[in-house]
PDB file of C-alpha atoms in Angstrom:
ATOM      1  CA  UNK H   1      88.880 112.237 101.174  1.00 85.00           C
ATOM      2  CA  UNK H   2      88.382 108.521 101.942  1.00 91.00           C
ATOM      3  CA  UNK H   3      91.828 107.287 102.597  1.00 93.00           C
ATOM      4  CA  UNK H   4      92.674 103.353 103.605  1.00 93.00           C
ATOM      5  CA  UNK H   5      95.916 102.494 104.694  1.00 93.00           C
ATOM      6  CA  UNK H   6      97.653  98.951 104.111  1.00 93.00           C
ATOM      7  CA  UNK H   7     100.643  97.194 105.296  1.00 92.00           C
ATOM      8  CA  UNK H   8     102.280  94.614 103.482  1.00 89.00           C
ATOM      9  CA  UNK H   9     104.773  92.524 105.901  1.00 86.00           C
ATOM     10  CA  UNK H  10     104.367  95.332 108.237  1.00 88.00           C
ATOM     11  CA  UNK H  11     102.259  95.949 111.739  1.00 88.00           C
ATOM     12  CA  UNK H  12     101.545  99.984 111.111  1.00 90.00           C
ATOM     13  CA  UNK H  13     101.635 102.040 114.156  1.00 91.00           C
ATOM     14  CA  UNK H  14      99.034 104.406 115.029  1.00 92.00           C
ATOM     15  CA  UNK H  15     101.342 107.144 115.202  1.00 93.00           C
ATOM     16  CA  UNK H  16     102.036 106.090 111.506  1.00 92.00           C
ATOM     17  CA  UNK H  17      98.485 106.482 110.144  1.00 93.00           C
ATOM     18  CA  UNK H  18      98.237 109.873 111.849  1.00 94.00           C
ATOM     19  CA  UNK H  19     100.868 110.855 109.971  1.00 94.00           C
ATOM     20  CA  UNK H  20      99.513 109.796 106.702  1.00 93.00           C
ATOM     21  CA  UNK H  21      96.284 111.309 107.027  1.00 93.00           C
ATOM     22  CA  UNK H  22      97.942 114.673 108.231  1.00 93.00           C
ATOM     23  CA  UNK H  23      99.815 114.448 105.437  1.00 92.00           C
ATOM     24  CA  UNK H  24      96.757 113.797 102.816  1.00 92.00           C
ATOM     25  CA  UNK H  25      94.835 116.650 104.723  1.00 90.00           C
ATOM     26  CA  UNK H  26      97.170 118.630 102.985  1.00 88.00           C
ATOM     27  CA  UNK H  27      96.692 117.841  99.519  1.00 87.00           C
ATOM     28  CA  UNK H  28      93.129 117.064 100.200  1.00 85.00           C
ATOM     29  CA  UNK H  29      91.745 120.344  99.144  1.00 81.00           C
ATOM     30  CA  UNK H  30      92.904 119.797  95.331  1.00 79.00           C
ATOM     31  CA  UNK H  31      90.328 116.898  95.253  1.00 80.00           C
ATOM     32  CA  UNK H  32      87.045 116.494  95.766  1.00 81.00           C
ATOM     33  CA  UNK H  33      85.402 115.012  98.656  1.00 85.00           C
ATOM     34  CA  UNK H  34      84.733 111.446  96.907  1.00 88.00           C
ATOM     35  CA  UNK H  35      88.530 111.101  96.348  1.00 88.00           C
ATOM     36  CA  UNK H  36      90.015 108.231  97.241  1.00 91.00           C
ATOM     37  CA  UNK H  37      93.189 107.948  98.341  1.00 92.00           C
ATOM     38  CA  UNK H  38      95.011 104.140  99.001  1.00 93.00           C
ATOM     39  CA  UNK H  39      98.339 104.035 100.931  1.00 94.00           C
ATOM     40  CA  UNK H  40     100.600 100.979 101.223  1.00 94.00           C
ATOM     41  CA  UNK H  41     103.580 100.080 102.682  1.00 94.00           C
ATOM     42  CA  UNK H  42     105.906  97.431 101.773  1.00 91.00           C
ATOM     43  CA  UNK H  43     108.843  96.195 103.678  1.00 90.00           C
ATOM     44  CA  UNK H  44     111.657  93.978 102.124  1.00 87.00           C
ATOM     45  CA  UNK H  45     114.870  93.282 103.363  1.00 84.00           C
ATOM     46  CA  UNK H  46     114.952  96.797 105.641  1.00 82.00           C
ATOM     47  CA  UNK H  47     113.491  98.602 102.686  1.00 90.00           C
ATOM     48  CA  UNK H  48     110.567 100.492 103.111  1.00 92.00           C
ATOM     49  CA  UNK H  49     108.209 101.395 100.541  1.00 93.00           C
ATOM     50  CA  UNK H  50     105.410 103.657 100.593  1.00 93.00           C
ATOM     51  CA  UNK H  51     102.843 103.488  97.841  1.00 93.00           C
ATOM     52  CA  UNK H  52     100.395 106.301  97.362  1.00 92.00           C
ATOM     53  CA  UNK H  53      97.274 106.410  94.905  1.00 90.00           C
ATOM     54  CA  UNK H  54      94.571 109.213  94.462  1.00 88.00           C
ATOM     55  CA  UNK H  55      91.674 108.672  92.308  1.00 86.00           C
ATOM     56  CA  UNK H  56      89.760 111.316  91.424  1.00 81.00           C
ATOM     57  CA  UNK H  57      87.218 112.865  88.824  1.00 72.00           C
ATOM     58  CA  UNK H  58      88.799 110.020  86.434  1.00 71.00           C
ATOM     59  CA  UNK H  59      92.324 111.253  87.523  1.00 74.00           C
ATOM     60  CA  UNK H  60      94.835 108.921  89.070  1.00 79.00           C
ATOM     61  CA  UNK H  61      97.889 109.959  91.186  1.00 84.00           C
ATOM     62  CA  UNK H  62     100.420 107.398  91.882  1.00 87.00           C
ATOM     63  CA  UNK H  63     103.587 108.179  93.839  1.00 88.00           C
ATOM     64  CA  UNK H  64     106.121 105.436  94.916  1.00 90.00           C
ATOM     65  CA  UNK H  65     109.482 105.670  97.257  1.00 92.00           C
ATOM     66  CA  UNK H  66     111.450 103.368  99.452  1.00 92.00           C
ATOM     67  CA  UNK H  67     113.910 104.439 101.939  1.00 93.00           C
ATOM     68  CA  UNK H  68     115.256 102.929 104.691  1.00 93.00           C
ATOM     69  CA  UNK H  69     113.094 104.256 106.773  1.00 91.00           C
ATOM     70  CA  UNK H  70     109.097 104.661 106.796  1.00 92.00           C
ATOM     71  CA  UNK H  71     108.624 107.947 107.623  1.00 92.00           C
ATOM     72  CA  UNK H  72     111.370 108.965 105.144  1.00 93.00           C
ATOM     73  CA  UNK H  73     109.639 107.102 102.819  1.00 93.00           C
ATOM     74  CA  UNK H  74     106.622 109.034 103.024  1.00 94.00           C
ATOM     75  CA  UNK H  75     107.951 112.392 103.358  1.00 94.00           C
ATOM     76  CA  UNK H  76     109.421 111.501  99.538  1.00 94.00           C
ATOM     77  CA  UNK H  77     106.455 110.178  98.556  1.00 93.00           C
ATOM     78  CA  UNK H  78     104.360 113.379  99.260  1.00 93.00           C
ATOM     79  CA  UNK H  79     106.714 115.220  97.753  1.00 92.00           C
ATOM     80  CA  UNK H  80     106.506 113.406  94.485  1.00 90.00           C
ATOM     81  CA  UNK H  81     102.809 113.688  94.957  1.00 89.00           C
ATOM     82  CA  UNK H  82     102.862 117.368  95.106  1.00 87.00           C
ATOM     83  CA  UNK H  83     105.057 117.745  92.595  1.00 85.00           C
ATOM     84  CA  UNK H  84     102.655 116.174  89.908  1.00 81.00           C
ATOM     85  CA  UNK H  85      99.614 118.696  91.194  1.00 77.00           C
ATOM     86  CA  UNK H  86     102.236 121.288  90.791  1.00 77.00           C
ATOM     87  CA  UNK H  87     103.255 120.224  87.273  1.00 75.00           C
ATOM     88  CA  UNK H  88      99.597 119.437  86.192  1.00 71.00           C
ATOM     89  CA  UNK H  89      98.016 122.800  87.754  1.00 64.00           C
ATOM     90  CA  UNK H  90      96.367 124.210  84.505  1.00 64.00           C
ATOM     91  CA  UNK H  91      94.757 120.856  83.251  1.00 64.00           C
ATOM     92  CA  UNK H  92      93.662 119.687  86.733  1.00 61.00           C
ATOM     93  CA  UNK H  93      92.054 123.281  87.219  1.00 64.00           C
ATOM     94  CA  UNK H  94      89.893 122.550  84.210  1.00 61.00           C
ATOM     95  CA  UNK H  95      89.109 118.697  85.308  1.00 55.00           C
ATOM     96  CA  UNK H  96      88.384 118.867  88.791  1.00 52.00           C
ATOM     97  CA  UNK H  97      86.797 121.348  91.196  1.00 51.00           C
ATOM     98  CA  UNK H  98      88.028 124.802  91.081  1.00 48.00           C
ATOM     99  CA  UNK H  99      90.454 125.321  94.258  1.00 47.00           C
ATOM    100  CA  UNK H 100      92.829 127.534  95.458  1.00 50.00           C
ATOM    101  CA  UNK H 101      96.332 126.355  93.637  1.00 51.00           C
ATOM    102  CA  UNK H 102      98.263 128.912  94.282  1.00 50.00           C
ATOM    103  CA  UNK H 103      98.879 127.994  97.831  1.00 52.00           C
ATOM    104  CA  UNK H 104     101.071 125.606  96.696  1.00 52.00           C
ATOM    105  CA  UNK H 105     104.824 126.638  97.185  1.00 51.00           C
ATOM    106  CA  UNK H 106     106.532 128.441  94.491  1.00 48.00           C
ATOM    107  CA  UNK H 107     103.695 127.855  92.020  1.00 46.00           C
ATOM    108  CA  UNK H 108     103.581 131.457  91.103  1.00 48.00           C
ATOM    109  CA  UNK H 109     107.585 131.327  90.377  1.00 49.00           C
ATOM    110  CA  UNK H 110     107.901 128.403  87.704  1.00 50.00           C
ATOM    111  CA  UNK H 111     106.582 129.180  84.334  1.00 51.00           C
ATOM    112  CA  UNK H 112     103.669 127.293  83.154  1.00 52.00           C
ATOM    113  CA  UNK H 113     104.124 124.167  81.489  1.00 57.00           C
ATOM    114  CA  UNK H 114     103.955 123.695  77.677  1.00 59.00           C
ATOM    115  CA  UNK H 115     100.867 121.884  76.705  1.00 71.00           C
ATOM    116  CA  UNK H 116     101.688 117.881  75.783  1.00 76.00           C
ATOM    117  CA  UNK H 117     103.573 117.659  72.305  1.00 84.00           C
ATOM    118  CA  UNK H 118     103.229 114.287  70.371  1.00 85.00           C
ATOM    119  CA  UNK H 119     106.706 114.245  68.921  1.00 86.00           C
ATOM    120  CA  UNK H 120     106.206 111.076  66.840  1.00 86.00           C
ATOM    121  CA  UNK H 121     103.478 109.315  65.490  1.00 87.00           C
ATOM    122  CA  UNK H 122     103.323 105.542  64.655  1.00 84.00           C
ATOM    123  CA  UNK H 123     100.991 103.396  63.112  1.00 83.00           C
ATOM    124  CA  UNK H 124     101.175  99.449  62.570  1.00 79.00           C
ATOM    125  CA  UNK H 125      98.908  96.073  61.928  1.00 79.00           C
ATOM    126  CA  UNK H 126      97.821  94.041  64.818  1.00 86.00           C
ATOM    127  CA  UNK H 127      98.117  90.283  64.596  1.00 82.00           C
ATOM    128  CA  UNK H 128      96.039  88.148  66.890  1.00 90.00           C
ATOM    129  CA  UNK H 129      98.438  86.664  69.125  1.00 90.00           C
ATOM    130  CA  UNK H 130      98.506  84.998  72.579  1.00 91.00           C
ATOM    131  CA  UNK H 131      99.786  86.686  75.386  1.00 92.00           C
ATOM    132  CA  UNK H 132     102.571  84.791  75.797  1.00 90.00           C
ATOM    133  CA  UNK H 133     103.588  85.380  71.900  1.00 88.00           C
ATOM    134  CA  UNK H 134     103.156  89.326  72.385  1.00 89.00           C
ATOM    135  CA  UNK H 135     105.706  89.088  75.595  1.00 89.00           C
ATOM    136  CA  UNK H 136     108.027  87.094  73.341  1.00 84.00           C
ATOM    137  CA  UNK H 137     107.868  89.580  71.051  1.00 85.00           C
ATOM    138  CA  UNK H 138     108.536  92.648  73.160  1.00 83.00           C
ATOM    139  CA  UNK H 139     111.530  91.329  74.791  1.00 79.00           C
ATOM    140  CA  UNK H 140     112.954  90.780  71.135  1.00 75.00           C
ATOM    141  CA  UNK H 141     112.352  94.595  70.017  1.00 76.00           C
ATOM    142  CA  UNK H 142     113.490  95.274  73.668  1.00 76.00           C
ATOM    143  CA  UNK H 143     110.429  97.474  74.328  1.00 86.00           C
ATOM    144  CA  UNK H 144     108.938  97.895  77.655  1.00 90.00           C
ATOM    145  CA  UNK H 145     105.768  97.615  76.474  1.00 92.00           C
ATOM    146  CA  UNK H 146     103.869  95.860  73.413  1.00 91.00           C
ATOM    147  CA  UNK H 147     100.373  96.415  71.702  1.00 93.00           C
ATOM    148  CA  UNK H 148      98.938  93.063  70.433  1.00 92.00           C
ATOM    149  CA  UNK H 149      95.225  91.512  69.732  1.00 92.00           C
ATOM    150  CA  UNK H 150      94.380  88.888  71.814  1.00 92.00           C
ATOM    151  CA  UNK H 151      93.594  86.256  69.765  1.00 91.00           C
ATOM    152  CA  UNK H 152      91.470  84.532  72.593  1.00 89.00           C
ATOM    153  CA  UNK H 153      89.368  87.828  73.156  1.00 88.00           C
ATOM    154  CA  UNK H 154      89.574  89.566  70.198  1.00 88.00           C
ATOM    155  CA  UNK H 155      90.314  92.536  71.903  1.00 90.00           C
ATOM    156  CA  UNK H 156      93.188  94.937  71.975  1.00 92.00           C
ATOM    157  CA  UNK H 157      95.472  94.393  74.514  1.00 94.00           C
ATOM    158  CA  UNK H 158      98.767  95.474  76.127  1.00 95.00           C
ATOM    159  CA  UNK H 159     101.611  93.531  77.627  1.00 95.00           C
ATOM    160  CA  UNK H 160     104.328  95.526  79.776  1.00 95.00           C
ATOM    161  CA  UNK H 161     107.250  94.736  82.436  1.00 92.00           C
ATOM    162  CA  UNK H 162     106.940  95.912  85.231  1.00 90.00           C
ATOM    163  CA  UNK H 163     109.691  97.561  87.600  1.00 88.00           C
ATOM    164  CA  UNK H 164     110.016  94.557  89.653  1.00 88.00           C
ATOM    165  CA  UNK H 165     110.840  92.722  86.101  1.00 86.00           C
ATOM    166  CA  UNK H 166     107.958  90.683  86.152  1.00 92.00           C
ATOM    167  CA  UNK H 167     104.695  91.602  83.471  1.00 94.00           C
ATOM    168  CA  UNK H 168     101.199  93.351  83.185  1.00 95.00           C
ATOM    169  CA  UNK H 169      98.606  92.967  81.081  1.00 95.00           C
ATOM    170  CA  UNK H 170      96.201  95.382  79.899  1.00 95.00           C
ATOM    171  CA  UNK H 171      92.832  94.420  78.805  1.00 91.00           C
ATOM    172  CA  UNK H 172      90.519  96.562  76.592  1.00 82.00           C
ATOM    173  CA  UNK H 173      86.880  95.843  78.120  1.00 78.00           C
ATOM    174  CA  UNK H 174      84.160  95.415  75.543  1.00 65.00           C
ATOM    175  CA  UNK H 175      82.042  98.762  76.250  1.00 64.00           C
TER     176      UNK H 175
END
């Protein structure tokens, strides 16, 4: 696995990055061998945060936890990280490269998740708005995210607010 590690505000030891890769050895043999795997660490005001993101096979894992301190941070993070491989066991099987799952802890205890059920279904016109329009709207139906056409591209887009409370866009690329 290819992994890069970035610090944000932050000189990273080297007894850090050891860490990290020990850490991504781990959960290394779920992927194959042209994952990539970015790590970053923030640090505001004496919080720490540890960003981790695995791309693989078309998969992405993202995992993100502050703490106080950076190695705390991490050791959540990889536990959040495991947790979705544990969770999504039966459909990664199928996507990626057959491994050996079951050495994950308590895998064989928990019953196997239910497949994903679409619990309500929604349809609607789009109107060819500007970006700033289609925020304006979401914050009056109080949505976190909203689904507009861009009136500049003519393309489907998304608008959504992010944790930090500022916004995303999503842009459909022309295939």
């Amino acid at each position: 696995m290819k992994t890069t590690i970035t610090g944000r505000k932050v000189t990273l030891k080297d007894s850090f990055k050891e860490r990290v890769n020990k850490k991504l050895d781990k959960v290394s043999r779920f992927f194959s061998p042209e994952a990539e795997a970015s790590v970053t660490v923030h640090v505001e005001k004496g919080r720490q945060t540890v960003e981790v993101t695995v791309r693989d096979a078309g998969m992405i894992f993202r995992a993100e936890e502050t703490a106080p301190d950076m190695l705390d941070a991490l050791e959540k993070v990889m536990d959040v990280l495991v947790r979705q491989i544990r969770k999504n066991k039966t459909r990664l099987e199928k996507r990626m490269k057959e491994s050996d799952f079951s050495t994950l802890p308590f895998v064989d205890e928990e019953p196997l998740e239910p497949d994903f059920e679409v619990v309500k279904s929604k349809s609607f016109s789009l109107k060819p708005m500007s970006t700033d329009e289609a925020i304006l709207q979401m914050n009056l139906l109080d949505h976190v995210f909203f689904v507009f056409l861009n009136m500049d591209t003519g393309l489907v887009n998304v608008v959504y607010r992010r944790n930090d409370g500022n916004y995303g866009l999503i842009e459909a690329a022309a295939e």
